[in-house]
Amino acid sequence: MITVRLMEEKDVETVSVLEQEIFSMPWSKQAFYDTLQDSKAMYLVALDANAIVGYCGVYDIAGEGDVMNVAVAKEHRGKGIAYQMLSELFCLGSKKGIKAFTLEVRAGNAPAIHLYEKLGFVTEGIRKNFYEKPIEDALIMWKR
């Protein structure tokens, strides 16, 4: 059974390890600590038997939520964890006054794009060469 809760400082070590495993240009531990101190940021973790298996976050920028760091451990993908985390994130964000959500996703990341479309996002633009390692365009998606 997956549970989702707000990220706490005690989670940063585990989240940082996952971040290093998943992303080619990962955030530092300090970046996560700093983010947890930012009143405009909200991060969630997903737990399976008290072990962190995923995390995601959002920054509130004048009532628009910039979705960040959506990640699920490789061995836990395909189980609906990202959908559960993001659904909770959007619910909590809406309660805090976020009216719309946006994100960037690698143009070649079909599973993520499908997930975001399932959650109500639509592609509204492209950022050329947005990603590095490897260089790839980003789709700009919005949920309004």
GROMACS .gro file of C-alpha atoms in nm:
model
  144
    1MET     CA    1   0.000   0.000   0.000
    2ILE     CA    2   0.144   0.334  -0.107
    3THR     CA    3   0.103   0.634   0.119
    4VAL     CA    4   0.181   0.992   0.023
    5ARG     CA    5   0.283   1.263   0.268
    6LEU     CA    6   0.467   1.594   0.281
    7MET     CA    7   0.844   1.562   0.250
    8GLU     CA    8   1.037   1.625   0.571
    9GLU     CA    9   1.405   1.704   0.630
   10LYS     CA   10   1.463   1.345   0.743
   11ASP     CA   11   1.365   1.233   0.389
   12VAL     CA   12   1.629   1.435   0.205
   13GLU     CA   13   1.906   1.174   0.229
   14THR     CA   14   1.693   0.904   0.064
   15VAL     CA   15   1.541   1.145  -0.188
   16SER     CA   16   1.893   1.260  -0.285
   17VAL     CA   17   2.002   0.902  -0.351
   18LEU     CA   18   1.698   0.846  -0.575
   19GLU     CA   19   1.762   1.178  -0.750
   20GLN     CA   20   2.120   1.068  -0.830
   21GLU     CA   21   1.997   0.733  -0.967
   22ILE     CA   22   1.718   0.876  -1.182
   23PHE     CA   23   1.833   1.207  -1.330
   24SER     CA   24   2.133   1.287  -1.551
   25MET     CA   25   2.165   1.631  -1.389
   26PRO     CA   26   2.044   1.570  -1.033
   27TRP     CA   27   1.971   1.825  -0.764
   28SER     CA   28   2.208   1.835  -0.468
   29LYS     CA   29   2.106   1.745  -0.115
   30GLN     CA   30   2.141   2.111  -0.025
   31ALA     CA   31   1.897   2.209  -0.300
   32PHE     CA   32   1.633   1.984  -0.142
   33TYR     CA   33   1.704   2.121   0.208
   34ASP     CA   34   1.677   2.476   0.072
   35THR     CA   35   1.353   2.395  -0.108
   36LEU     CA   36   1.194   2.258   0.209
   37GLN     CA   37   1.259   2.597   0.372
   38ASP     CA   38   1.089   2.787   0.087
   39SER     CA   39   0.731   2.880   0.172
   40LYS     CA   40   0.638   2.878  -0.199
   41ALA     CA   41   0.747   2.514  -0.242
   42MET     CA   42   0.566   2.195  -0.148
   43TYR     CA   43   0.719   1.850  -0.188
   44LEU     CA   44   0.564   1.509  -0.132
   45VAL     CA   45   0.709   1.162  -0.090
   46ALA     CA   46   0.548   0.828  -0.169
   47LEU     CA   47   0.617   0.544   0.071
   48ASP     CA   48   0.584   0.169   0.033
   49ALA     CA   49   0.613   0.000   0.374
   50ASN     CA   50   0.778   0.317   0.510
   51ALA     CA   51   1.043   0.319   0.234
   52ILE     CA   52   1.051   0.623   0.006
   53VAL     CA   53   0.987   0.510  -0.351
   54GLY     CA   54   0.900   0.843  -0.513
   55TYR     CA   55   0.878   1.218  -0.472
   56CYS     CA   56   0.754   1.527  -0.649
   57GLY     CA   57   0.711   1.894  -0.582
   58VAL     CA   58   0.561   2.219  -0.692
   59TYR     CA   59   0.657   2.586  -0.668
   60ASP     CA   60   0.377   2.839  -0.640
   61ILE     CA   61   0.463   3.128  -0.870
   62ALA     CA   62   0.182   3.385  -0.844
   63GLY     CA   63  -0.090   3.120  -0.839
   64GLU     CA   64   0.067   2.897  -1.104
   65GLY     CA   65   0.229   2.575  -0.994
   66ASP     CA   66   0.561   2.480  -1.154
   67VAL     CA   67   0.583   2.102  -1.109
   68MET     CA   68   0.935   1.979  -1.029
   69ASN     CA   69   1.128   1.657  -0.972
   70VAL     CA   70   0.863   1.396  -1.047
   71ALA     CA   71   1.044   1.070  -0.976
   72VAL     CA   72   0.966   0.708  -0.893
   73ALA     CA   73   1.230   0.443  -0.822
   74LYS     CA   74   1.280   0.224  -1.130
   75GLU     CA   75   1.164  -0.094  -0.959
   76HIS     CA   76   0.837   0.073  -0.855
   77ARG     CA   77   0.735   0.225  -1.189
   78GLY     CA   78   0.416   0.124  -1.366
   79LYS     CA   79   0.221   0.088  -1.041
   80GLY     CA   80   0.039   0.422  -1.046
   81ILE     CA   81   0.264   0.583  -0.783
   82ALA     CA   82   0.340   0.897  -0.985
   83TYR     CA   83  -0.031   0.936  -1.062
   84GLN     CA   84  -0.115   0.906  -0.691
   85MET     CA   85   0.156   1.153  -0.585
   86LEU     CA   86   0.066   1.410  -0.849
   87SER     CA   87  -0.306   1.383  -0.778
   88GLU     CA   88  -0.235   1.460  -0.413
   89LEU     CA   89   0.003   1.742  -0.510
   90PHE     CA   90  -0.263   1.905  -0.731
   91CYS     CA   91  -0.526   1.871  -0.459
   92LEU     CA   92  -0.302   2.031  -0.195
   93GLY     CA   93  -0.181   2.296  -0.439
   94SER     CA   94  -0.536   2.391  -0.533
   95LYS     CA   95  -0.622   2.430  -0.164
   96LYS     CA   96  -0.330   2.675  -0.137
   97GLY     CA   97  -0.462   2.880  -0.427
   98ILE     CA   98  -0.276   2.739  -0.726
   99LYS     CA   99  -0.506   2.779  -1.025
  100ALA     CA  100  -0.297   2.610  -1.298
  101PHE     CA  101   0.000   2.375  -1.313
  102THR     CA  102   0.284   2.357  -1.564
  103LEU     CA  103   0.584   2.136  -1.621
  104GLU     CA  104   0.855   2.048  -1.869
  105VAL     CA  105   0.909   1.690  -1.983
  106ARG     CA  106   1.162   1.536  -2.219
  107ALA     CA  107   1.002   1.516  -2.564
  108GLY     CA  108   1.108   1.150  -2.587
  109ASN     CA  109   0.969   1.044  -2.249
  110ALA     CA  110   0.649   0.881  -2.376
  111PRO     CA  111   0.549   0.718  -2.043
  112ALA     CA  112   0.569   1.050  -1.858
  113ILE     CA  113   0.386   1.237  -2.134
  114HIS     CA  114   0.108   0.976  -2.125
  115LEU     CA  115   0.083   1.012  -1.745
  116TYR     CA  116   0.061   1.389  -1.764
  117GLU     CA  117  -0.204   1.372  -2.036
  118LYS     CA  118  -0.401   1.127  -1.819
  119LEU     CA  119  -0.385   1.388  -1.541
  120GLY     CA  120  -0.528   1.657  -1.772
  121PHE     CA  121  -0.214   1.825  -1.905
  122VAL     CA  122  -0.190   1.943  -2.266
  123THR     CA  123   0.122   2.035  -2.460
  124GLU     CA  124   0.135   2.409  -2.529
  125GLY     CA  125   0.492   2.461  -2.644
  126ILE     CA  126   0.846   2.333  -2.689
  127ARG     CA  127   1.171   2.446  -2.530
  128LYS     CA  128   1.445   2.364  -2.782
  129ASN     CA  129   1.749   2.184  -2.635
  130PHE     CA  130   1.618   2.238  -2.282
  131TYR     CA  131   1.770   1.921  -2.141
  132GLU     CA  132   2.136   1.823  -2.129
  133LYS     CA  133   2.297   1.480  -2.094
  134PRO     CA  134   2.158   1.404  -2.350
  135ILE     CA  135   2.047   1.723  -2.523
  136GLU     CA  136   1.674   1.703  -2.591
  137ASP     CA  137   1.376   1.932  -2.638
  138ALA     CA  138   1.122   1.975  -2.359
  139LEU     CA  139   0.748   1.980  -2.406
  140ILE     CA  140   0.583   2.256  -2.204
  141MET     CA  141   0.261   2.115  -2.064
  142TRP     CA  142  -0.020   2.287  -1.877
  143LYS     CA  143  -0.313   2.173  -1.662
  144ARG     CA  144  -0.555   2.467  -1.638
   0.00000   0.00000   0.00000
